[in-house]
Coordinates of C-alpha atoms (C1' of nucleotides) in Angstrom, one line a residue:
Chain O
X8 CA 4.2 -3.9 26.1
X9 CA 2.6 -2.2 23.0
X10 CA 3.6 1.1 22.0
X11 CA 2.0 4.1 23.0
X12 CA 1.6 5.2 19.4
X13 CA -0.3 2.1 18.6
X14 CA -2.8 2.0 21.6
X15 CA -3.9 5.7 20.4
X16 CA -4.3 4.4 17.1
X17 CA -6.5 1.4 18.2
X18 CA -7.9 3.6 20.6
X19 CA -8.9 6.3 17.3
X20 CA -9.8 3.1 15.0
X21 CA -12.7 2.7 17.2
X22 CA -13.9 5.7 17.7
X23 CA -14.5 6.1 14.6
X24 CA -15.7 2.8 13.9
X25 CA -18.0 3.7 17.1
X26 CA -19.4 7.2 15.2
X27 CA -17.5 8.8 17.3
X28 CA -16.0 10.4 14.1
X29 CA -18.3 9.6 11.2
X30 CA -17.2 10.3 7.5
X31 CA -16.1 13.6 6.7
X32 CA -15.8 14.7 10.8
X33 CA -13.0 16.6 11.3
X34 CA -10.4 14.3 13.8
X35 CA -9.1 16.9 17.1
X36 CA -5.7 18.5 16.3
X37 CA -2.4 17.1 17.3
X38 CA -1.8 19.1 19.8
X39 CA -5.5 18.2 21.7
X40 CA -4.7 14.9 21.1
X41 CA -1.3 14.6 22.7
X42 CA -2.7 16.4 25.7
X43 CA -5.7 14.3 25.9
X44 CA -3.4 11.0 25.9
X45 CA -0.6 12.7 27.6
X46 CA 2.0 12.0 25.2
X47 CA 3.9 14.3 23.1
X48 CA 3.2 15.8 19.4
X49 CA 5.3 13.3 17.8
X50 CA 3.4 10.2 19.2
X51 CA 0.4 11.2 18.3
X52 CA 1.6 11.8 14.7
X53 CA 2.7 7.8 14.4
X54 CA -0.4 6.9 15.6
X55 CA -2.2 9.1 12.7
X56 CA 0.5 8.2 10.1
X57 CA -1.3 4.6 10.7
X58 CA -4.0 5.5 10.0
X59 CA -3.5 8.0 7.0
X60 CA -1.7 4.7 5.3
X61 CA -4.8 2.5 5.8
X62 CA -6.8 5.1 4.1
X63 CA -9.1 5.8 7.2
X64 CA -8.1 9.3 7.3
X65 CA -7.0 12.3 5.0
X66 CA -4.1 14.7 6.2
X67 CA -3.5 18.0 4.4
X68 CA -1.4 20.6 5.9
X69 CA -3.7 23.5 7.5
X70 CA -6.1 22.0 7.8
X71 CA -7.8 19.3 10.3
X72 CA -7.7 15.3 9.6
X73 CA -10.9 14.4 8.2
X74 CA -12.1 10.9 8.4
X75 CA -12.1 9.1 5.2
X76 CA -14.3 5.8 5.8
X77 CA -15.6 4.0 8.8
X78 CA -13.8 0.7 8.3
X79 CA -10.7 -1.0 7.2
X80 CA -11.0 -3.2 4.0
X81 CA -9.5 -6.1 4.1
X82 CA -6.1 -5.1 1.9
X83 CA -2.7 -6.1 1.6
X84 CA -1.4 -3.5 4.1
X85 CA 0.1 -6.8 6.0
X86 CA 1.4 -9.7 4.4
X87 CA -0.4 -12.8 6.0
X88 CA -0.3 -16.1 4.1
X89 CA -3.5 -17.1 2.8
X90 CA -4.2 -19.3 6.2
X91 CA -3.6 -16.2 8.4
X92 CA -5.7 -14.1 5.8
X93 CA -8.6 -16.5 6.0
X94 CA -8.6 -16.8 9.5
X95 CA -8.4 -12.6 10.5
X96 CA -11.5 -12.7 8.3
X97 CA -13.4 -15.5 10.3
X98 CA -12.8 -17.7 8.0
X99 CA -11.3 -21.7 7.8
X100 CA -8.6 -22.3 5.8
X101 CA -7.8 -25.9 4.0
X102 CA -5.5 -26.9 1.6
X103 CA -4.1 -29.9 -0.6
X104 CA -1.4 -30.7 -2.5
X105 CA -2.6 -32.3 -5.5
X106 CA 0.9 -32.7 -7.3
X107 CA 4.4 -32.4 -6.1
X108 CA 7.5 -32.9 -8.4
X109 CA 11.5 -31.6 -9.6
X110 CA 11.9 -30.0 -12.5
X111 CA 14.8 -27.9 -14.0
X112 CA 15.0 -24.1 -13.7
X113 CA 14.0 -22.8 -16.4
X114 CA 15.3 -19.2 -17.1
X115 CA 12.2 -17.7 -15.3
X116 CA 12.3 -19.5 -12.3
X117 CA 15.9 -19.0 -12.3
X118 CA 15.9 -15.0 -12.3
X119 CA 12.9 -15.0 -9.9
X120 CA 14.1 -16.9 -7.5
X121 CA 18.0 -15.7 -7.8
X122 CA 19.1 -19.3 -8.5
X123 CA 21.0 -20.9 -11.7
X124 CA 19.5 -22.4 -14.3
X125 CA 18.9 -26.2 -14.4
X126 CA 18.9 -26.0 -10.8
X127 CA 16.4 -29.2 -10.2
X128 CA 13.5 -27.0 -8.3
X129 CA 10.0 -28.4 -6.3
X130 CA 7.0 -27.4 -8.0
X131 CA 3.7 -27.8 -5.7
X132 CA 0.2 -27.6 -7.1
X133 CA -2.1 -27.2 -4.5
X134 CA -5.7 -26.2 -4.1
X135 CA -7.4 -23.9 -1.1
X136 CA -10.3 -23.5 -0.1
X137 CA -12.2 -21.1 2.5
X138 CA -15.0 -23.0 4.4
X139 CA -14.8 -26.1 2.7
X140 CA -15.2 -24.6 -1.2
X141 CA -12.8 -24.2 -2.9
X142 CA -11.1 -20.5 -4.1
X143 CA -8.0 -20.5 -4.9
X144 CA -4.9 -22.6 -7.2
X145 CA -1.8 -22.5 -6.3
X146 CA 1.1 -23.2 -8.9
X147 CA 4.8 -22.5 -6.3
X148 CA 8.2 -23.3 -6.6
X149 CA 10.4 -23.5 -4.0
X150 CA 13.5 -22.2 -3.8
X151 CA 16.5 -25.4 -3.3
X152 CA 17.9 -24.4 -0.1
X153 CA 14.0 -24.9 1.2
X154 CA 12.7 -27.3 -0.7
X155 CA 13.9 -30.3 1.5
X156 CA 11.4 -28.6 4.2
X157 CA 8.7 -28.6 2.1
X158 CA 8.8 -31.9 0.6
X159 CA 7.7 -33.9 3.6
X160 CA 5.2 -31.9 4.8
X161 CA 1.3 -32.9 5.0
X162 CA -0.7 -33.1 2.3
X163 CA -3.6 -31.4 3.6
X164 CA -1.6 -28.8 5.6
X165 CA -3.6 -25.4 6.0
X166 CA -0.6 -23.2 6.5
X167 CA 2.8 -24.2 4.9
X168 CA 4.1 -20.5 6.3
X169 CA 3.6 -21.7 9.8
X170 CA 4.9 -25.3 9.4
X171 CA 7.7 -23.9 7.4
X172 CA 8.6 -21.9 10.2
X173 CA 8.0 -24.0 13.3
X174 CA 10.4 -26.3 11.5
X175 CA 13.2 -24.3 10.5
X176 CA 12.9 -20.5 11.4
X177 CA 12.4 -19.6 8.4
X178 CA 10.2 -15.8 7.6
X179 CA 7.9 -14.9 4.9
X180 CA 9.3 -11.5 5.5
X181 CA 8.3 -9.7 2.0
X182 CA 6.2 -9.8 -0.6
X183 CA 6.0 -8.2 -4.5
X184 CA 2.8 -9.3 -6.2
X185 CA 1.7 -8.8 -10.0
X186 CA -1.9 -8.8 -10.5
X187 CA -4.0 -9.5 -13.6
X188 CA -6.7 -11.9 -15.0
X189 CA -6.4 -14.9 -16.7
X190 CA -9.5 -17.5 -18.4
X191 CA -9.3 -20.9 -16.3
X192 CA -7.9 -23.5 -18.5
X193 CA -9.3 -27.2 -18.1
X194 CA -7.7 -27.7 -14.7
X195 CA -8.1 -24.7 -13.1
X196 CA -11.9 -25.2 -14.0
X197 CA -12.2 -28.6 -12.7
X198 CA -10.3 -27.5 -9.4
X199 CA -12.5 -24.3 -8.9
X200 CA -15.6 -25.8 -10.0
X201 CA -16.0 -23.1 -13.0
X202 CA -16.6 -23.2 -16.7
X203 CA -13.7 -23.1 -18.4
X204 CA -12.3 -20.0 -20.1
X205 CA -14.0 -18.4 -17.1
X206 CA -12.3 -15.1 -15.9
X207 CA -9.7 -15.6 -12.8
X208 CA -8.1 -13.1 -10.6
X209 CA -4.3 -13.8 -11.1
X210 CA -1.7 -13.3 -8.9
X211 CA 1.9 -13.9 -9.3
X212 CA 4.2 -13.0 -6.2
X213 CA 7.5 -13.5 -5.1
X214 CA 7.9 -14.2 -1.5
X215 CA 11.7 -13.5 0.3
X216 CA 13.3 -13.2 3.8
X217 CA 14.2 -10.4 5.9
X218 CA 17.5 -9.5 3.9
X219 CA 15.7 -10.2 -0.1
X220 CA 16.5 -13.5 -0.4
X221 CA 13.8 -15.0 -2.5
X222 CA 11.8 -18.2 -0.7
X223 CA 9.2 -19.1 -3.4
X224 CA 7.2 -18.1 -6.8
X225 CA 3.8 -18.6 -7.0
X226 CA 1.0 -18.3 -9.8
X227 CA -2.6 -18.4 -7.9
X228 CA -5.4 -18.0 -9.3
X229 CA -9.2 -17.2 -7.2
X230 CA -12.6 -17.2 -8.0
X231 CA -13.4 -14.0 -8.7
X232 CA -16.4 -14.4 -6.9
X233 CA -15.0 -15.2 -4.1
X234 CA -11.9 -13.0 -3.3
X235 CA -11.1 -9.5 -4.8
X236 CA -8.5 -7.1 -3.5
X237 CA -8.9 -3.5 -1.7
X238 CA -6.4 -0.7 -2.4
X239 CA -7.0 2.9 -1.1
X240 CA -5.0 5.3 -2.5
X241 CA -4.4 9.4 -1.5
X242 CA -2.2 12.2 -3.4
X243 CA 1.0 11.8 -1.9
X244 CA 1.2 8.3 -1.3
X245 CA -0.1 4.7 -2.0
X246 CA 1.4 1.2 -2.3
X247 CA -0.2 0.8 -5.3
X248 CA 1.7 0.5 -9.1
X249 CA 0.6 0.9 -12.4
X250 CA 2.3 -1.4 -14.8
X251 CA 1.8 -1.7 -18.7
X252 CA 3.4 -4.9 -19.6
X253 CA 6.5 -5.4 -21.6
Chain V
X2 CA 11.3 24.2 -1.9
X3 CA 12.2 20.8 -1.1
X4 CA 12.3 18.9 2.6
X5 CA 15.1 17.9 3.3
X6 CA 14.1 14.6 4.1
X7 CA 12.9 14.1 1.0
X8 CA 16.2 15.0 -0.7
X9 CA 18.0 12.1 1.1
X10 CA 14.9 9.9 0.2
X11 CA 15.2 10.9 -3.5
X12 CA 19.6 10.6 -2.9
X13 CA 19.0 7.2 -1.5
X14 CA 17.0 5.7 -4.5
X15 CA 19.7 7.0 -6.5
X16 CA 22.2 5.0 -5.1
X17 CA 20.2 2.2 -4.4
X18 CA 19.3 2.3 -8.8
X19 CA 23.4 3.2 -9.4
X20 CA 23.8 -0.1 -7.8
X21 CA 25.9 1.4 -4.8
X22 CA 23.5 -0.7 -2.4
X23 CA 23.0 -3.8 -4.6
X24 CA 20.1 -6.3 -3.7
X25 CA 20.8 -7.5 0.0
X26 CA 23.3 -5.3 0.7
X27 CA 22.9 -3.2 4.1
X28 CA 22.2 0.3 4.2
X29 CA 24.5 2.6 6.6
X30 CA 23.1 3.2 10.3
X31 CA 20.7 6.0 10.9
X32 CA 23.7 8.0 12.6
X33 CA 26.1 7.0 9.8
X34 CA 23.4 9.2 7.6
X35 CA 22.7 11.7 9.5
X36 CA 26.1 12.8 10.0
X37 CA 26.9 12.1 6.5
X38 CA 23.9 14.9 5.5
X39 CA 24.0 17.1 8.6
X40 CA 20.8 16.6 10.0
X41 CA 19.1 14.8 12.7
X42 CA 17.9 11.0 13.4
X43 CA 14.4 11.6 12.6
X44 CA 14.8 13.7 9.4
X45 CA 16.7 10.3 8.4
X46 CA 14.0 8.4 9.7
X47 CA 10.9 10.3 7.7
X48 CA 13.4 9.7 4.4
X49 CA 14.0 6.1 5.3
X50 CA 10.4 5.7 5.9
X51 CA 9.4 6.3 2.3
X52 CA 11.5 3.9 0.6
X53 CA 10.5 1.1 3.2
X54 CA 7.0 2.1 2.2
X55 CA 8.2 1.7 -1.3
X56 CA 9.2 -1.7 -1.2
X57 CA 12.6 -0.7 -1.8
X58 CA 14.1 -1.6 1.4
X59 CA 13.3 -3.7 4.7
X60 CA 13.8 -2.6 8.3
X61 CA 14.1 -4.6 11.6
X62 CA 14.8 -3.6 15.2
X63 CA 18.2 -4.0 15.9
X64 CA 19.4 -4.8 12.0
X65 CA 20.6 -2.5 9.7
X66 CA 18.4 -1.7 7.0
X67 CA 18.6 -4.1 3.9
X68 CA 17.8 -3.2 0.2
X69 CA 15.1 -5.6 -1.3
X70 CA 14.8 -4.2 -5.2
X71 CA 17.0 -2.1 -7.1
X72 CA 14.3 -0.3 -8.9
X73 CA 10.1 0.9 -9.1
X74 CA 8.1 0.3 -11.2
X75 CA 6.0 3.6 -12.5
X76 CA 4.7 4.7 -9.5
X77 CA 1.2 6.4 -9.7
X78 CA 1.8 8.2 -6.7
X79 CA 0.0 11.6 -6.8
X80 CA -3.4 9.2 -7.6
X81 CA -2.7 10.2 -11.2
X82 CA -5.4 9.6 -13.6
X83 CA -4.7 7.5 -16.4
X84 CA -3.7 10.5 -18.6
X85 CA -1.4 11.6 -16.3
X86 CA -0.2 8.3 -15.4
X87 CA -0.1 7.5 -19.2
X88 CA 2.3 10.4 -19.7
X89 CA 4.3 10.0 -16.5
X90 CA 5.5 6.7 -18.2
X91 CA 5.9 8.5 -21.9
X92 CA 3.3 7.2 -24.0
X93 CA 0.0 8.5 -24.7
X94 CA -3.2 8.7 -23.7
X95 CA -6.5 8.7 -25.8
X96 CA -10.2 9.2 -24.7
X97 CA -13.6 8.6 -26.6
X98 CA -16.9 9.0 -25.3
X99 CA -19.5 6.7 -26.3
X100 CA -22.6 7.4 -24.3
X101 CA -23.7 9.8 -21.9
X102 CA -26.9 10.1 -20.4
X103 CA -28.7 10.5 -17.3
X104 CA -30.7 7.9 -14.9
X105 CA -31.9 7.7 -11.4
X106 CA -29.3 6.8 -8.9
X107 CA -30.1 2.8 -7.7
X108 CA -29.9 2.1 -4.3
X109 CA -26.2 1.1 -5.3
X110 CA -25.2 4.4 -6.7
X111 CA -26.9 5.8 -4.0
X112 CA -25.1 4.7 -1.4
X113 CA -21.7 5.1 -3.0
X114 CA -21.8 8.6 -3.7
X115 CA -23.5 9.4 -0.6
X116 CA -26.9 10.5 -2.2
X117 CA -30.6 10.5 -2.6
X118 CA -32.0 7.4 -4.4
X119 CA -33.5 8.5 -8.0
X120 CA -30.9 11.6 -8.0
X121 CA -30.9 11.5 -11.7
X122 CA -26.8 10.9 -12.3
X123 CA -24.6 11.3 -15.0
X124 CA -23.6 8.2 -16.5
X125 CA -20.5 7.8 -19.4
X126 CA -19.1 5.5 -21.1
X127 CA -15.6 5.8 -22.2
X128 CA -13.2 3.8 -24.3
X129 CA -9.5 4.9 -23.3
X130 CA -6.0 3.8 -25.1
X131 CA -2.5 4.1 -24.8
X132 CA -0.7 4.7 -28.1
X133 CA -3.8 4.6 -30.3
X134 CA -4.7 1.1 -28.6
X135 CA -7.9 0.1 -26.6
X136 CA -7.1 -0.8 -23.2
X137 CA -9.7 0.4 -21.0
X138 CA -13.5 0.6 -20.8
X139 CA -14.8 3.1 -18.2
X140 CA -17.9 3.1 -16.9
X141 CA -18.1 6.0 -14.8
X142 CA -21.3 7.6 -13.0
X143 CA -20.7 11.2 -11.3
X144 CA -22.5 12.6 -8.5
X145 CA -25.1 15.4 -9.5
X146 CA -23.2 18.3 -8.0
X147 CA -20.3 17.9 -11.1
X148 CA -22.2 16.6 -13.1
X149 CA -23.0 20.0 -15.1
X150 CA -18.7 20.9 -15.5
X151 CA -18.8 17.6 -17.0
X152 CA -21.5 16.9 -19.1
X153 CA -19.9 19.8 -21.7
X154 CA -16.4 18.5 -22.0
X155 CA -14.8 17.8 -25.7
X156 CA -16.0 13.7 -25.9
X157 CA -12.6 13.2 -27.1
X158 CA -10.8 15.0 -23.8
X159 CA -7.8 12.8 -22.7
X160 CA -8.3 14.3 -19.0
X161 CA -11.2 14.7 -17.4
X162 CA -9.4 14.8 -14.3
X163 CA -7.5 17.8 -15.5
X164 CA -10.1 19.4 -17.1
X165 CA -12.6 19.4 -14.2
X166 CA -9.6 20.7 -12.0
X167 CA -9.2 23.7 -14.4
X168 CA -12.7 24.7 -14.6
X169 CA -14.1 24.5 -11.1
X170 CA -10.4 23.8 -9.1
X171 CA -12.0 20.2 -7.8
X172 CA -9.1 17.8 -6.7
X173 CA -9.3 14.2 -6.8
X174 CA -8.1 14.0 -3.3
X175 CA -8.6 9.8 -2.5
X176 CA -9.6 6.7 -4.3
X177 CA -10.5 3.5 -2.9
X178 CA -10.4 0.5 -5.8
X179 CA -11.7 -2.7 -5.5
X180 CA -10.0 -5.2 -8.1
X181 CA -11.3 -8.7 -9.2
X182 CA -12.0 -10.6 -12.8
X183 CA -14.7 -10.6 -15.4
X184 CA -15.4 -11.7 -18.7
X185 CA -15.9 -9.9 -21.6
X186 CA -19.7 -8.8 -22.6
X187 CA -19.9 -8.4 -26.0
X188 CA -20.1 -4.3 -25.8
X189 CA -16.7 -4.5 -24.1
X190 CA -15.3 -7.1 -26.2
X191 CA -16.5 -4.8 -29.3
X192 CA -14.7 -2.5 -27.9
X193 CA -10.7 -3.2 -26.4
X194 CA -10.5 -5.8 -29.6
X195 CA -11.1 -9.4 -27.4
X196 CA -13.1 -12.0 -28.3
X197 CA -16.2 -12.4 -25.8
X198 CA -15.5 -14.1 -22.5
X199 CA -12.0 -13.3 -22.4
X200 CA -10.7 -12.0 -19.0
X201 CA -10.6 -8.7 -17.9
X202 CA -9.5 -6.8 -14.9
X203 CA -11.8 -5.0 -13.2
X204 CA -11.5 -2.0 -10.8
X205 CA -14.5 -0.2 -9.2
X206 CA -13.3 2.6 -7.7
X207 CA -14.8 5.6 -5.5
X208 CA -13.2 9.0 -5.8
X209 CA -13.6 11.6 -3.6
X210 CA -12.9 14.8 -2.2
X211 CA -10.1 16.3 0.5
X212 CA -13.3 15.7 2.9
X213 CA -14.3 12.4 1.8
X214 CA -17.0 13.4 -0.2
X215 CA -17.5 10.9 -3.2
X216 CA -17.1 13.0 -6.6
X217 CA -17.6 9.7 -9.1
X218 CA -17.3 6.2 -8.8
X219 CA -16.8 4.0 -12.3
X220 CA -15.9 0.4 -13.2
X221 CA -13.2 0.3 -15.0
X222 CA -12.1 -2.7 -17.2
X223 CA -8.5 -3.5 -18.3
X224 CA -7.5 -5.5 -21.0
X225 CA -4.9 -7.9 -18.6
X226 CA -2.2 -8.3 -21.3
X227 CA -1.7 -3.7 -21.1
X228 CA -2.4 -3.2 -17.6
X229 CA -1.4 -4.9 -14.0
X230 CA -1.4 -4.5 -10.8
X231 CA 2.2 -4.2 -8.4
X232 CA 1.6 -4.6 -4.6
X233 CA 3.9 -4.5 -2.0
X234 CA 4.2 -6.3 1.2
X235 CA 5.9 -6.3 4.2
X236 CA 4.9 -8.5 7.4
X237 CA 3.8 -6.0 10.3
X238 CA 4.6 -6.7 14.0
X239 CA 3.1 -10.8 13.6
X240 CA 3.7 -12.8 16.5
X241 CA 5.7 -15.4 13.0
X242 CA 8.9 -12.9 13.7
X243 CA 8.3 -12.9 16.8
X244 CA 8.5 -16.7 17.6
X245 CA 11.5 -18.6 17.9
X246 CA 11.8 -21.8 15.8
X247 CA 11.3 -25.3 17.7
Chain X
dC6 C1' -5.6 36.4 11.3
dA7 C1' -5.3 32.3 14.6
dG8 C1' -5.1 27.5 14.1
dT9 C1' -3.2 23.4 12.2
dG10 C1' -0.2 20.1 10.1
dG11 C1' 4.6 19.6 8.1
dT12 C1' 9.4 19.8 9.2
dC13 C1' 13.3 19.5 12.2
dT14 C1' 16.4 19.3 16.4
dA15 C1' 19.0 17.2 20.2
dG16 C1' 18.7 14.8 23.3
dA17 C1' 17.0 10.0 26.0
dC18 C1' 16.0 5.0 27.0
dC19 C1' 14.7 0.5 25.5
dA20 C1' 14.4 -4.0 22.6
dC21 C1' 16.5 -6.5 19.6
dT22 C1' 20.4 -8.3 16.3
dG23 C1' 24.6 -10.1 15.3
dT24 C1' 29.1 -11.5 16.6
Chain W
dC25 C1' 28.6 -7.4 24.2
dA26 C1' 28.4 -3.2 21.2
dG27 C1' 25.6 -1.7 17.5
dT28 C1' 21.2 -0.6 15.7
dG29 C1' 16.5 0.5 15.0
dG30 C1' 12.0 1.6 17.7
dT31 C1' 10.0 4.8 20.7
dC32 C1' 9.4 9.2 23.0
dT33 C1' 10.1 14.1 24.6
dA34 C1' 9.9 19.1 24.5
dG35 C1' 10.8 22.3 22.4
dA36 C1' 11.1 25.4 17.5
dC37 C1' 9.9 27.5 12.9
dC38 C1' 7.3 27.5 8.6
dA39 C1' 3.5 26.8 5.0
dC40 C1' -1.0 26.4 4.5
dT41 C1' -6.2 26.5 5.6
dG42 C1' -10.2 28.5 7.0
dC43 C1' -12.6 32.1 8.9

DNA sequence: CAGTGGTCTAGACCACTGT
DNA sequence: CAGTGGTCTAGACCACTGC
């Protein structure tokens, strides 16, 4: 059922989580690998491209893979909603709506979410929390065609991702965040339970389907103390931008 | 000396930015390309690969490839450092050197650069603009064995980076960031022109080697209205795409 | 210099999508 | 159902690293 090129991969995660490999060991060569596993040179090099991406190991041509670090930080590498985040972490998710109402597009929502202007769209304010205390506001608006979904569903609901696809099919498929800081104004301090003015992490994202087609825009803003973001990055490649703003 | 499946990559953006694949449009089959440039399915593959991991496109099993964005953002690819990225995105970089001195590594510093405690270190403080304008405080500390090819440089040097690499050939292989919020103290306030408890973006980072050795580590603070962050995100192999709706 | 990773080929079969 | 991407093989040559 899983792919041969994965089971090596989880197979070399461990190892090196294990010691196996610690940091800066040099990783077998291709070619002892495939024979080991009994697979061919270009499995084995999926299964260390994996790896390579999540910043485990480093590859330079000539010379041996050397092993980078001993764990995975918890990154973006896979876009998980903030109830599947919290829970691959070991963590429990809530969440509640605290306001839910239509307003017009305004120019902004209309070029994020590739929609006219004035179209009437469902803003949702909602606050998370991990664990009971509370992390994280959430400021989204739907796009039309999904809003009808949305509307109706529980207050409290921990994961509108899953709901929103048990109900109609529908897949988070991609993701494009922007992220800066912001000071909390009066009600993101009384949500979070932080001074006002206090620094947030800020991220804005658009969320789409398989083909582009945007779903939602959010603005959420966490407690710095409490979540931060991991990004690993390697000459060559990274998924990581740079932007000045405009 | 180009690989070939890089010139398709790079031939494929440019179509995708000419608008010849506009958002949501379907890219040709892997065959369709392959015959079109006269090489094999996996050369197409490798450059397909790249622009998924981009962004720039999304890929499913069984559906033709679909284009998500027409354009990237600066991409900071090679793990520029903010000279080079500065110039890659034609404006300029400025660097000032407030402090420098030496202390004994804390457990902290000791365990991110992989050293003795009470190593004495190298600790500077930077102030770093783009276009004559504060945007960035670094706080950087280097491990003892670079220390000496960096305690000498010009205080005003826009690229240590560069610099270091000239005089003792050291690359600045990997870096693993860590990003969250903070307010302002006044010394970085003083400094990037904000009043005192306004946000900030922080990044501690860890640089190190080809081999994984850890060459500096700094906190790095960005004023939030010059700098952001872009991430992209695509949902891996989750059992959401996998289930069918009720 | 031998060893290693980077690139590339020309096949093959399977899982999944869309019509 | 045909089309498409995901996986895999068994070769080959080249560029680079490290001794």
């Amino acid at each position: 059922m899983t792919a041969r090129h994965e089971q090596i991969a989880t197979e070399l995660r461990r190892a090196i989580r294990r010691g196996e490999y610690p940091v800066g060991a040099r990783l077998p060569a291709e070619t002892e690998l495939a024979a080991r596993h009994g697979v061919s040179r270009g499995t084995v090099r999926q299964a260390v491209a994996a790896l390579t991406a999540e910043g485990l190991i480093g590859s330079r041509q000539g010379a041996r893979r050397v092993v980078l670090a001993g764990h995975r930080s918890q990154s973006f590498a896979e876009l998980r909603s903030f109830a599947q985040w919290a829970q691959a972490m070991g963590r429990e998710a809530t969440g509640r709506v605290l306001a839910q109402e239509y307003r017009p597009a305004t120019p902004e929502d209309a070029a994020r979410l590739h929609l006219a202007e004035h179209t009437p769209l469902l803003h949702v304010l909602r606050v998370r929390g991990l664990d009971g205390e509370p992390v994280l506001v959430e400021r989204t608006v739907y796009a039309d065609w999904i809003s009808p979904a949305v509307e109706p569903l529980d207050p409290d609901c921990a994961s509108v991702t899953q709901r929103l696809h048990e109900e109609t099919g529908l897949v988070f498929a991609h993701g494009e965040h922007v992220i800066d800081a912001v000071a909390a104004g009066a009600r993101d301090a009384a949500l979070l339970a932080v001074r006002r003015t206090s620094p947030l992490l800020r991220v804005r994202r658009v969320t789409t389907t398989h083909d582009g087609r945007p779903v939602e825009w959010s603005d959420d803003r966490y407690r710095p103390d409490a979540v931060s973001f991991t990004v690993h990055n390697a000459i060559g490649h990274n998924p990581l931008v740079r932007t000045t703003a405009g």
